[in-house]
Amino acid sequence: MFNTTIANLIGLSWWKKVSTAIMFVAVLLFVLVWILPLVGAIFTALRPLQDLRAHGFWSIPQEFTLENFAVAWDLGNLNTYLKNSFIITIPSLLGTLTLSSLVGFAVSQYKFRGNMFVYLLFLSGMLLPFQILLIPVFTLSNYLGIYNTYLGLIMIHIVFQMGFCSFFLTNFMSTIPSQLAEAARIDGCSEFKIFYKIFLPLTKPALAALGTLQFTWIFNDYIWALVLIRSDSLKPVTAGLATLQGQYTTDWGVLVAGSLLAAIPTIIVFILLQKYFIKGLTMGMGK
Amino acid sequence: MKKIIIFTLAFCLLLSFGVAVEADSLDGELIIDAYTSDPAPRAAMNEMVETFQEMHPDLDIELNITAHEDFKHAIRTWLASDTPPDVFTWFAGERAEYFVRNNLIRDITHIWEEEGLFDLYAEGYQRESIFDDKAYFLPHQTYIWGVFYNQEIFADLGLEEPETWDELIEVNETLKENDITPFTIGSRYEWTTAGWFDHLNIRINGFDFHQEFVTGEVPMTDDRVVKVFEKWKELIESDYFIEYPASYSWHEALEYMEDDEAAMYLMGSFIHDSATDELSEKLSFFPFPAIEKSPTAVEAPIDGYMMPVHAQNVEAGEEFLRFAASVEGQQNWVEDVGRVVPNPNVPEESYDEETLRERELIDGAEGIAQFLDRDMEEDFAITMMGYLVEFWENPEHYMDILERLEDERQFHFEQ
């Protein structure tokens, strides 16, 4: 592998070598620009507020401390908020994937009257901007008595994310040949078993890709949490972190340290599932 | 029959026992929603609630602190829900009145009467808390706006706190001769400019006119308003301010004071919370100097508490308000945050020299302005502050800017 690369380089024309070098430098530059905010965040999280105030954001830190992380975790209630985030995200994720894979199976594999209508209904749900739903959803959840509960937030996440997921999974499942289902049916397999034993395993890469995406979206949601949750003890990490923002003064070190801690779960999920994520996104592109 | 009588008697006994217990101690859940999300006020709020908890150990208190900006929007949905908080933090004046007009707030006149607040609290506080002769708002703490200056620079140059406009100009000129910018200001978030408008307007046209102005009934092209902008233009064109204020947030502009490049900042006393300890020690303040009116009115936004109409635990909520009105409920805000509180029985020793001076100014004021974006209808105040920033960039076009602002005012208030 290495040898062939070298051989290729030697065999390449003069111009090709230069363009590769330019490409490399350009990519490096983009990476640097991309990573700059993160580096800034890490430095801010590591310096005490007095240092930041005296010298400004773009100065070289004079002293380092890990105290911000401790304060964010303890006084900033990050431990509660992170726990809440998982209590909200995991059921939402499971609910969305379960329901929308059922929708995808039904819409893609059965020919029935109104099939297209159901499909379009989910599609239009996906196109609806969430801003216009804020007040109706608030009123509804207040009416149902699930306002300011985990359940209220989990339900809206499931319903709201189902549009996109159903659309995605319907399209994916319609690429699975229906003969597979027919063969199983002839052998006496029940309809649910066809879904469970044949289609679901085949959809795994798509589910993993969707799962990663949905986890990030639901975990990072802020606006629904703000509208539907009032109690500090129920807030997910996004809404919780925001409470560290002051009217006139904000302890930026603590806020940024908290944000860095809050980003860790998303990064872990992404690293674990990235293989599927890329595969899922590019699936069907080669046809 | 006998059975029924015994049962009724037993029931009455049980009931009276229940009542007796309740009179001594509060129980149930008390929900307090607060916007005290800055570091120092957050700590003070926590401490205050802890003290209250110790007084009522059976009470299950839930304190929810939300980011200040988000709180202002979210409180509207909270108040509309079936499960609103029992007590929430809010602003005095027009912002409080807005909720009162919409019938969302519980009348707390009886608390004011029972605690003797009508006699205790200074006139300025009452003016901002009582609407249609009923008290709806419990003022709890405030901070003054004034010119905060670096005492060291003033001492080095032999300057004294200016009391009149001419003295202020003299101070500015001396500072400029010594290569120090007189005033710093950061107007990326536009509200800082409104501080200048408020003070100039109050000092040129008086507090009563300012109160009339914030209702939106005065045309922007009125001679008195124009005069404010002419005076203001003088200041900007004499280079008494740092360059490009719109590129800084208010605390970024504070760095000019940290580096001794600027000497003064028209700001609220929360400036101490954002300054380094080193600068904070050097800071002192003087009230905005007299122009045509002497400085008897002050600008001091008041924070306090209100109770929603649908509060669940009214009894506990009212008890919390009583506590918030008392010396014990206010003292730690003076000692830990450096706020001024309305209860005059909070001992002078709790205050430091500077805040004591603030208190005297506030208690003796003919009126307390709440800052433009709290006194005026919120939407219009935001529009107006945008124009103020534009004026700052192009002071020579002030007439044109005022004419356009007048169109906005007519569109907003006369529809």
XYZ file of C-alpha atoms in Angstrom:
702
model
C 0.000 0.000 0.000
C 2.670 2.427 1.085
C 4.955 1.376 -1.734
C 2.321 1.914 -4.347
C 1.647 5.421 -3.022
C 5.315 6.291 -3.341
C 5.400 4.729 -6.769
C 2.416 6.814 -7.754
C 4.013 9.993 -6.480
C 7.223 9.355 -8.364
C 5.322 8.517 -11.459
C 3.216 11.670 -11.195
C 3.859 14.685 -13.312
C 5.309 17.860 -11.831
C 1.964 19.649 -11.832
C 0.190 16.848 -10.058
C 2.685 16.969 -7.217
C 2.241 20.713 -6.772
C -1.526 20.490 -6.855
C -1.444 17.744 -4.247
C 0.701 19.984 -2.055
C -1.654 22.925 -2.531
C -4.590 20.700 -1.714
C -2.853 19.523 1.420
C -2.136 23.057 2.612
C -5.683 24.172 1.840
C -7.192 21.253 3.746
C -4.853 21.913 6.649
C -5.942 25.551 6.700
C -9.611 24.570 6.770
C -8.962 22.157 9.582
C -7.203 24.888 11.554
C -10.027 27.368 11.037
C -12.527 24.682 11.942
C -10.754 23.713 15.126
C -9.962 27.258 16.298
C -13.240 27.810 18.206
C -12.784 24.495 19.971
C -9.247 25.395 20.997
C -10.539 28.775 22.195
C -13.225 26.986 24.211
C -10.722 24.646 25.831
C -8.446 27.510 26.822
C -11.347 29.561 28.181
C -12.522 26.600 30.235
C -9.079 26.199 31.738
C -8.487 29.770 32.899
C -9.931 31.586 35.900
C -12.429 34.378 35.265
C -10.205 37.093 36.722
C -7.536 36.266 34.158
C -10.076 36.421 31.345
C -11.431 39.767 32.541
C -8.056 41.379 32.974
C -6.633 40.395 29.605
C -9.523 39.634 27.285
C -10.441 36.560 25.307
C -7.588 36.670 22.788
C -4.804 36.905 25.331
C -2.350 34.242 26.371
C -3.592 32.599 29.589
C -1.490 33.459 32.634
C -2.664 30.616 34.816
C -4.535 27.369 34.429
C -7.128 25.755 36.628
C -9.540 22.839 36.499
C -11.878 24.501 38.949
C -14.323 25.592 36.253
C -15.134 21.980 35.479
C -15.734 21.221 39.140
C -17.965 24.273 39.549
C -19.955 23.430 36.411
C -20.447 19.859 37.570
C -21.380 20.727 41.129
C -22.867 24.211 41.435
C -23.909 24.312 37.795
C -25.959 21.139 38.458
C -24.477 19.492 35.393
C -24.780 16.076 37.020
C -28.578 16.427 37.225
C -28.877 17.993 33.799
C -26.859 15.278 32.058
C -28.902 12.567 33.740
C -32.085 14.303 32.566
C -30.719 14.535 29.054
C -30.301 10.764 28.932
C -33.711 10.142 30.506
C -35.205 12.235 27.723
C -33.001 11.260 24.789
C -32.920 7.470 25.035
C -36.702 6.793 25.147
C -37.237 9.440 22.460
C -34.658 7.792 20.247
C -36.041 4.271 20.744
C -39.595 5.480 20.264
C -38.811 7.356 17.077
C -36.841 4.526 15.507
C -39.393 1.840 16.444
C -42.420 3.719 15.204
C -40.873 5.108 12.065
C -39.378 1.789 10.999
C -42.898 0.331 11.290
C -44.213 3.179 9.162
C -41.406 2.650 6.661
C -42.183 -1.053 6.383
C -45.898 -0.579 5.989
C -45.723 2.235 3.468
C -42.998 0.689 1.342
C -44.125 -2.942 1.320
C -47.921 -2.883 1.248
C -50.041 -1.560 -1.547
C -53.159 -0.084 -0.037
C -55.448 2.817 -0.718
C -53.993 6.026 0.664
C -50.502 4.628 0.796
C -49.086 7.643 -0.959
C -51.175 9.941 1.219
C -49.644 8.534 4.402
C -46.203 8.944 2.917
C -46.884 12.551 1.953
C -48.373 13.253 5.358
C -45.093 12.365 7.024
C -43.174 14.284 4.401
C -45.230 17.421 4.978
C -44.796 16.991 8.711
C -41.088 17.159 8.088
C -41.447 20.382 6.125
C -43.365 22.167 8.886
C -41.171 24.714 10.674
C -41.194 24.029 14.404
C -41.528 27.691 15.374
C -45.199 27.759 14.420
C -45.805 24.686 16.562
C -44.417 26.101 19.809
C -47.599 27.674 21.135
C -50.032 24.920 20.008
C -47.791 22.233 21.481
C -47.500 24.167 24.731
C -51.283 24.571 24.959
C -51.853 20.914 24.135
C -49.390 19.620 26.684
C -50.834 21.948 29.299
C -54.302 20.614 28.464
C -53.130 16.994 28.657
C -51.404 17.647 31.968
C -47.996 16.569 30.703
C -46.564 20.087 30.750
C -43.326 20.264 32.767
C -42.811 16.461 32.758
C -40.305 14.196 31.060
C -43.147 12.509 29.228
C -44.283 15.712 27.538
C -40.848 16.388 26.145
C -40.266 12.778 25.086
C -43.590 12.686 23.236
C -42.930 15.840 21.269
C -39.473 14.602 20.308
C -40.867 11.283 19.064
C -43.654 12.898 17.083
C -41.522 15.674 15.738
C -38.637 13.497 14.582
C -40.926 10.851 13.072
C -41.508 12.867 9.905
C -37.921 12.776 8.808
C -37.267 9.240 10.037
C -40.328 7.780 8.313
C -39.366 9.522 5.094
C -35.827 8.232 5.305
C -36.753 4.660 6.246
C -39.575 4.387 3.708
C -37.167 5.275 0.953
C -34.584 2.893 2.291
C -36.976 -0.017 2.716
C -38.435 0.404 -0.752
C -34.985 -0.539 -2.095
C -35.334 -3.961 -0.404
C -36.834 -6.393 -2.941
C -40.404 -7.379 -2.079
C -39.662 -10.950 -3.222
C -37.982 -11.491 0.136
C -41.254 -10.842 1.884
C -43.186 -12.961 -0.593
C -40.870 -15.945 -0.144
C -41.251 -15.747 3.606
C -45.013 -15.389 3.322
C -45.217 -18.582 1.220
C -43.322 -20.385 3.962
C -45.987 -19.280 6.407
C -44.161 -16.460 8.126
C -46.379 -13.936 9.932
C -46.330 -10.316 8.755
C -44.762 -9.013 11.921
C -42.093 -11.690 11.762
C -41.285 -10.629 8.180
C -40.698 -7.136 9.487
C -38.792 -8.269 12.511
C -36.679 -11.107 11.068
C -36.049 -9.922 7.504
C -36.531 -6.215 7.025
C -35.212 -4.880 10.305
C -31.823 -6.630 10.042
C -31.462 -5.409 6.475
C -32.217 -1.861 7.569
C -29.614 -1.878 10.308
C -27.097 0.446 8.609
C -29.807 2.999 7.943
C -31.060 2.726 11.511
C -27.560 3.245 12.866
C -27.061 6.319 10.708
C -30.439 7.716 11.730
C -29.769 6.824 15.351
C -26.563 8.857 15.398
C -28.221 11.809 13.766
C -31.290 11.663 15.978
C -29.259 11.266 19.127
C -27.380 14.461 18.322
C -30.540 16.351 17.437
C -32.545 15.309 20.448
C -29.625 15.615 22.839
C -28.841 19.105 21.560
C -32.432 20.324 21.498
C -32.922 23.544 23.401
C -36.108 25.238 22.324
C -38.565 22.442 23.201
C -36.938 21.989 26.571
C -37.278 25.710 27.191
C -40.942 25.782 26.231
C -42.093 22.521 27.822
C -39.954 22.257 30.967
C -39.970 24.763 33.780
C -38.422 22.922 36.723
C -34.700 22.983 37.199
C -34.774 19.354 38.326
C -36.185 18.225 34.952
C -34.160 20.355 32.536
C -31.858 18.644 30.047
C -28.270 19.763 29.763
C -28.821 22.321 26.987
C -31.454 24.264 28.889
C -29.532 23.743 32.102
C -26.317 25.181 30.736
C -28.157 28.208 29.431
C -29.176 29.078 32.963
C -25.530 29.898 33.633
C -25.847 32.893 31.344
C -26.288 36.094 33.288
C -27.937 39.404 32.519
C -24.807 41.487 32.871
C -22.093 39.099 33.937
C -21.517 35.524 32.923
C -18.861 33.220 34.260
C -17.659 32.200 30.811
C -15.113 29.707 32.106
C -17.780 27.710 33.916
C -20.248 27.940 31.033
C -17.700 26.750 28.474
C -16.385 24.014 30.769
C -19.969 22.811 31.159
C -20.505 22.865 27.403
C -17.383 20.809 26.834
C -18.565 18.227 29.353
C -21.999 18.200 27.740
C -20.479 17.540 24.309
C -18.762 14.339 25.420
C -21.772 11.951 25.103
C -22.495 13.118 21.556
C -18.862 12.643 20.599
C -18.799 9.131 22.055
C -21.951 8.138 20.192
C -20.556 9.553 17.004
C -17.230 7.783 17.335
C -18.923 4.452 18.065
C -21.365 4.698 15.185
C -19.486 6.774 12.621
C -18.740 3.747 10.461
C -22.475 3.217 9.978
C -23.126 6.909 9.784
C -21.008 7.459 6.677
C -22.269 4.229 5.154
C -25.862 5.156 5.810
C -25.531 8.601 4.327
C -23.894 7.461 1.122
C -26.060 4.404 0.721
C -27.700 4.075 -2.647
C -25.465 6.723 -4.137
C -23.622 4.235 -6.320
C -26.676 3.157 -8.308
C -77.801 8.591 64.207
C -75.397 8.232 67.075
C -72.813 6.967 64.700
C -73.192 9.985 62.501
C -72.784 12.367 65.428
C -69.663 10.610 66.615
C -68.302 10.580 63.115
C -69.020 14.286 62.654
C -67.424 15.109 65.971
C -64.377 13.059 65.154
C -64.186 14.728 61.786
C -64.413 18.195 63.352
C -61.712 17.285 65.800
C -59.500 16.072 63.011
C -60.182 19.202 61.012
C -59.397 21.569 63.875
C -56.248 19.602 64.562
C -55.279 19.983 60.920
C -55.952 23.718 60.985
C -53.994 24.120 64.197
C -50.984 22.426 62.707
C -51.206 24.453 59.520
C -51.202 27.726 61.383
C -47.788 26.931 62.840
C -45.994 25.607 59.854
C -46.336 25.691 56.114
C -46.219 22.561 54.030
C -46.680 21.444 50.459
C -44.621 22.568 47.530
C -43.496 26.140 46.958
C -42.239 26.886 43.447
C -40.102 29.966 42.937
C -38.946 30.894 39.428
C -36.087 33.358 39.237
C -33.999 35.110 36.605
C -31.035 35.705 38.904
C -28.635 33.899 36.599
C -25.580 36.134 37.119
C -23.034 34.514 39.427
C -23.400 36.813 42.470
C -27.215 37.201 42.413
C -27.563 33.438 41.852
C -25.613 32.736 45.023
C -27.599 35.353 46.957
C -30.904 33.917 45.735
C -29.863 30.414 46.777
C -28.857 31.680 50.189
C -32.103 33.586 50.632
C -34.192 30.518 49.765
C -32.104 28.375 52.111
C -32.779 30.770 54.979
C -36.499 30.627 54.223
C -36.329 26.836 54.085
C -34.770 26.722 57.543
C -37.663 28.803 58.881
C -40.182 26.404 57.318
C -38.643 22.937 57.338
C -41.843 21.172 56.223
C -42.080 23.203 53.068
C -40.790 21.585 49.907
C -39.202 24.504 48.050
C -38.286 24.276 44.391
C -36.155 27.147 43.123
C -35.773 27.321 39.340
C -33.205 29.755 37.990
C -33.426 30.461 34.259
C -31.125 32.571 32.082
C -32.240 36.189 32.343
C -32.955 36.703 28.644
C -34.825 33.394 28.242
C -36.802 33.970 31.407
C -38.328 37.135 29.988
C -39.854 35.150 27.121
C -40.616 31.892 28.898
C -42.468 33.522 31.804
C -45.317 34.321 29.435
C -45.999 30.651 28.780
C -45.443 29.784 32.438
C -48.032 32.297 33.538
C -50.481 30.945 30.967
C -50.076 27.324 32.074
C -52.282 25.620 34.660
C -49.241 25.079 36.855
C -47.536 28.459 37.123
C -44.885 29.149 39.753
C -46.120 30.386 43.141
C -43.687 33.305 43.168
C -41.527 34.732 40.399
C -38.921 37.454 40.051
C -39.855 40.393 37.865
C -39.253 44.071 37.042
C -41.109 46.978 38.594
C -42.948 49.610 36.582
C -44.343 49.165 33.093
C -43.202 45.551 32.780
C -45.081 44.617 35.931
C -48.081 46.633 34.849
C -48.229 44.742 31.559
C -48.960 41.469 33.367
C -51.327 43.208 35.757
C -53.316 44.601 32.825
C -53.600 41.077 31.455
C -55.036 39.838 34.767
C -52.193 37.442 35.401
C -51.090 38.776 38.780
C -52.432 38.355 42.293
C -53.291 41.462 44.289
C -50.931 41.655 47.287
C -52.188 44.886 48.841
C -52.986 43.067 52.112
C -49.332 42.036 52.451
C -48.232 45.624 51.908
C -50.725 46.722 54.578
C -49.923 44.027 57.130
C -46.176 44.535 56.826
C -46.573 48.307 56.912
C -44.788 48.772 53.625
C -46.849 51.793 52.635
C -45.117 53.709 55.436
C -41.812 51.925 55.273
C -40.827 51.989 51.616
C -39.711 55.196 49.934
C -42.046 56.985 47.541
C -40.061 55.949 44.461
C -40.568 52.247 45.149
C -44.291 52.677 45.688
C -44.731 54.562 42.436
C -43.398 51.545 40.531
C -45.305 48.847 42.445
C -48.840 50.147 42.829
C -51.254 50.211 39.942
C -54.832 51.525 40.265
C -54.321 51.880 44.036
C -53.566 48.193 44.434
C -50.165 46.741 45.180
C -49.154 43.912 42.862
C -45.408 44.042 43.094
C -43.024 43.562 45.978
C -39.827 45.556 45.390
C -36.853 43.651 46.726
C -33.586 45.161 45.532
C -32.186 47.684 43.126
C -28.958 49.180 41.888
C -28.239 52.700 40.806
C -27.008 54.015 37.486
C -24.361 56.674 37.611
C -21.030 57.725 36.240
C -18.456 55.257 37.541
C -14.970 56.670 37.430
C -11.408 55.699 38.194
C -10.480 57.504 41.422
C -6.778 57.063 40.776
C -6.876 58.924 37.466
C -9.043 61.666 38.997
C -6.622 62.067 41.907
C -3.550 62.111 39.650
C -4.994 64.876 37.519
C -6.453 66.781 40.457
C -10.017 66.327 39.207
C -13.152 66.445 41.304
C -16.555 64.880 40.798
C -18.408 67.230 38.444
C -21.781 68.482 39.614
C -22.795 70.596 36.656
C -22.599 70.269 32.925
C -19.783 72.817 32.596
C -17.739 71.021 35.225
C -18.233 67.775 33.343
C -16.989 69.351 30.130
C -13.953 70.687 31.998
C -13.180 67.234 33.378
C -13.512 65.788 29.878
C -11.141 68.363 28.418
C -8.508 67.792 31.097
C -8.680 64.057 30.520
C -8.331 64.502 26.783
C -5.291 66.730 27.220
C -3.709 63.878 29.155
C -4.497 61.364 26.415
C -7.195 59.619 28.385
C -10.562 59.041 26.751
C -13.203 60.467 29.105
C -15.922 57.845 28.564
C -15.948 54.249 27.485
C -19.084 52.547 26.193
C -19.822 49.273 24.421
C -22.983 49.379 22.337
C -22.976 46.104 20.461
C -25.970 45.230 22.604
C -27.795 48.455 22.155
C -29.134 49.076 25.657
C -26.063 50.946 26.913
C -26.932 53.899 24.671
C -30.373 54.077 26.279
C -28.650 54.884 29.576
C -27.278 58.040 28.013
C -30.630 58.990 26.547
C -32.421 58.503 29.872
C -29.945 60.588 31.830
C -29.768 63.431 29.314
C -33.537 63.513 29.011
C -34.114 63.484 32.767
C -31.523 66.181 33.390
C -32.602 68.415 30.506
C -36.389 67.981 30.585
C -37.005 66.616 34.051
C -38.403 63.384 35.462
C -42.051 64.171 34.783
C -41.388 64.772 31.130
C -39.403 61.543 30.952
C -42.353 59.666 32.452
C -44.573 61.198 29.796
C -42.069 60.400 27.075
C -41.893 56.692 27.905
C -45.635 56.295 27.459
C -44.996 57.016 23.785
C -47.239 60.064 23.660
C -44.558 62.646 22.913
C -43.557 63.128 19.260
C -39.901 62.413 18.593
C -39.611 65.704 16.755
C -40.780 67.631 19.829
C -38.378 70.495 20.620
C -37.558 69.027 24.021
C -36.546 65.684 22.544
C -34.521 67.419 19.840
C -32.678 69.332 22.536
C -31.555 66.068 24.128
C -30.038 64.930 20.870
C -28.317 68.263 20.273
C -26.622 68.061 23.639
C -25.708 64.446 23.041
C -24.309 65.263 19.584
C -22.008 67.825 21.198
C -20.537 65.127 23.409
C -19.992 62.626 20.617
C -18.495 65.182 18.245
C -16.067 66.399 20.889
C -14.594 62.879 20.961
C -15.428 62.290 24.585
C -16.091 58.611 23.860
C -13.944 55.717 22.736
C -13.894 54.987 19.012
C -16.189 52.339 17.474
C -18.306 51.588 20.554
C -20.582 49.337 18.487
C -17.840 46.739 18.198
C -17.816 46.015 21.926
C -20.238 44.479 24.356
C -20.550 46.490 27.546
C -17.979 44.424 29.439
C -15.537 44.295 26.543
C -15.542 48.096 26.601
C -14.667 47.853 30.268
C -11.177 46.808 29.225
C -10.450 50.450 28.350
C -10.886 51.170 32.034
C -8.852 48.145 33.067
C -5.966 49.501 30.970
C -6.405 53.082 32.268
C -7.186 54.266 28.746
C -10.625 55.551 29.685
C -11.693 57.162 32.953
C -15.482 56.955 33.200
C -18.397 54.693 32.335
C -22.089 55.543 32.596
C -23.287 52.228 33.982
C -25.206 50.420 36.692
C -23.437 49.458 39.895
C -23.225 45.878 38.600
C -20.074 47.171 36.907
C -18.294 45.956 40.046
C -19.301 42.354 39.298
C -17.621 42.428 35.912
C -14.512 44.432 36.754
C -11.385 42.761 38.046
C -10.886 43.180 41.794
C -8.072 45.604 41.051
C -10.260 47.975 39.041
C -13.281 47.508 41.267
C -11.370 48.958 44.214
C -10.471 52.065 42.226
C -14.046 52.718 41.112
C -16.359 55.242 42.645
C -19.408 56.963 41.226
C -21.145 60.315 41.016
C -24.717 60.994 39.897
C -25.069 62.264 36.342
C -24.435 66.027 36.624
C -27.157 68.636 36.518
C -27.926 70.226 33.172
C -31.139 72.227 33.376
C -32.610 70.161 36.184
C -30.775 69.247 39.336
C -30.105 65.536 39.805
C -33.031 64.643 42.047
C -34.392 61.772 39.977
C -32.306 58.622 39.698
C -32.215 55.681 37.367
C -32.389 52.501 39.398
C -34.083 49.423 37.926
C -35.988 47.634 40.688
C -36.212 43.856 40.852
C -38.803 42.169 42.995
C -41.444 39.479 43.234
C -44.956 38.876 42.029
C -47.488 36.080 42.461
C -49.452 34.655 39.538
C -53.229 34.622 39.801
C -53.207 30.829 39.527
C -50.470 30.247 42.097
C -50.981 26.802 43.655
C -49.622 27.335 47.138
C -50.864 30.832 47.913
C -50.241 30.628 51.630
C -46.578 29.678 51.277
C -46.081 32.157 48.437
C -47.432 35.014 50.535
C -45.263 33.961 53.434
C -42.249 34.089 51.121
C -43.188 37.615 50.054
C -43.455 38.642 53.694
C -40.016 37.203 54.237
C -38.697 39.016 51.150
C -40.041 42.285 52.550
C -38.303 41.779 55.877
C -34.811 42.779 56.947
C -33.668 39.117 57.030
C -34.886 38.582 53.490
C -33.021 41.576 52.103
C -29.850 41.871 54.139
C -27.751 39.277 52.312
C -28.391 41.040 48.984
C -26.785 44.147 50.424
C -23.858 42.330 51.961
C -23.083 39.838 49.196
C -24.199 41.516 45.975
C -23.892 45.196 46.876
C -27.512 45.970 46.063
C -29.666 48.651 47.641
C -32.840 47.336 49.274
C -36.101 49.137 50.013
C -36.410 48.174 53.681
C -34.961 51.138 55.619
C -34.464 48.991 58.710
C -31.573 47.129 57.117
C -28.722 48.494 59.247
C -26.297 50.968 57.732
C -23.382 48.739 58.686
C -24.524 46.225 56.067
C -23.813 48.724 53.334
C -20.392 49.826 52.203
C -19.657 53.500 51.700
C -20.595 53.549 48.035
C -23.869 51.646 48.297
C -24.891 53.719 51.293
C -24.570 56.767 49.088
C -26.658 54.979 46.472
C -29.321 54.317 49.088
C -29.498 57.948 50.133
C -29.901 59.027 46.518
C -32.626 56.464 45.854
C -34.578 57.083 49.049
C -34.453 60.824 48.496
C -35.340 60.683 44.805
C -38.422 62.396 43.436
C -38.742 59.465 41.071
C -36.945 56.288 40.092
C -36.623 55.662 36.371
C -36.484 51.977 35.456
C -34.341 52.274 32.327
C -35.729 52.852 28.843
C -36.311 49.206 27.929
C -38.286 48.597 31.116
C -40.171 51.897 31.211
C -41.250 51.861 27.611
C -43.246 49.235 25.810
C -40.668 46.566 25.094
C -41.043 46.294 21.307
C -40.773 50.004 20.774
C -37.876 50.377 23.210
C -35.928 47.822 21.163
C -36.668 49.701 17.937
C -35.685 52.988 19.520
C -32.387 51.658 20.852
C -31.470 50.600 17.315
C -31.942 54.208 16.217
C -29.853 55.440 19.147
C -26.935 53.306 17.980
C -27.384 54.651 14.459
C -27.382 58.186 15.856
C -24.138 57.432 17.639
C -22.534 56.514 14.312
C -23.938 59.558 12.472
C -24.646 62.262 15.033
C -24.879 64.951 12.355
C -27.971 63.268 10.876
C -29.941 63.445 14.099
C -32.907 65.287 12.619
C -33.328 62.702 9.894
C -33.047 59.888 12.417
C -35.620 61.509 14.703
C -38.048 61.941 11.816
C -37.808 58.270 10.956
C -38.162 57.368 14.615
C -41.283 59.525 14.727
C -42.771 57.460 11.863
C -42.055 54.334 13.867
C -43.656 55.849 16.951
C -46.834 56.771 15.083
C -46.971 53.328 13.536
C -46.524 51.703 16.923
C -48.608 53.803 19.294
C -51.303 55.375 17.192
C -52.785 52.327 15.547
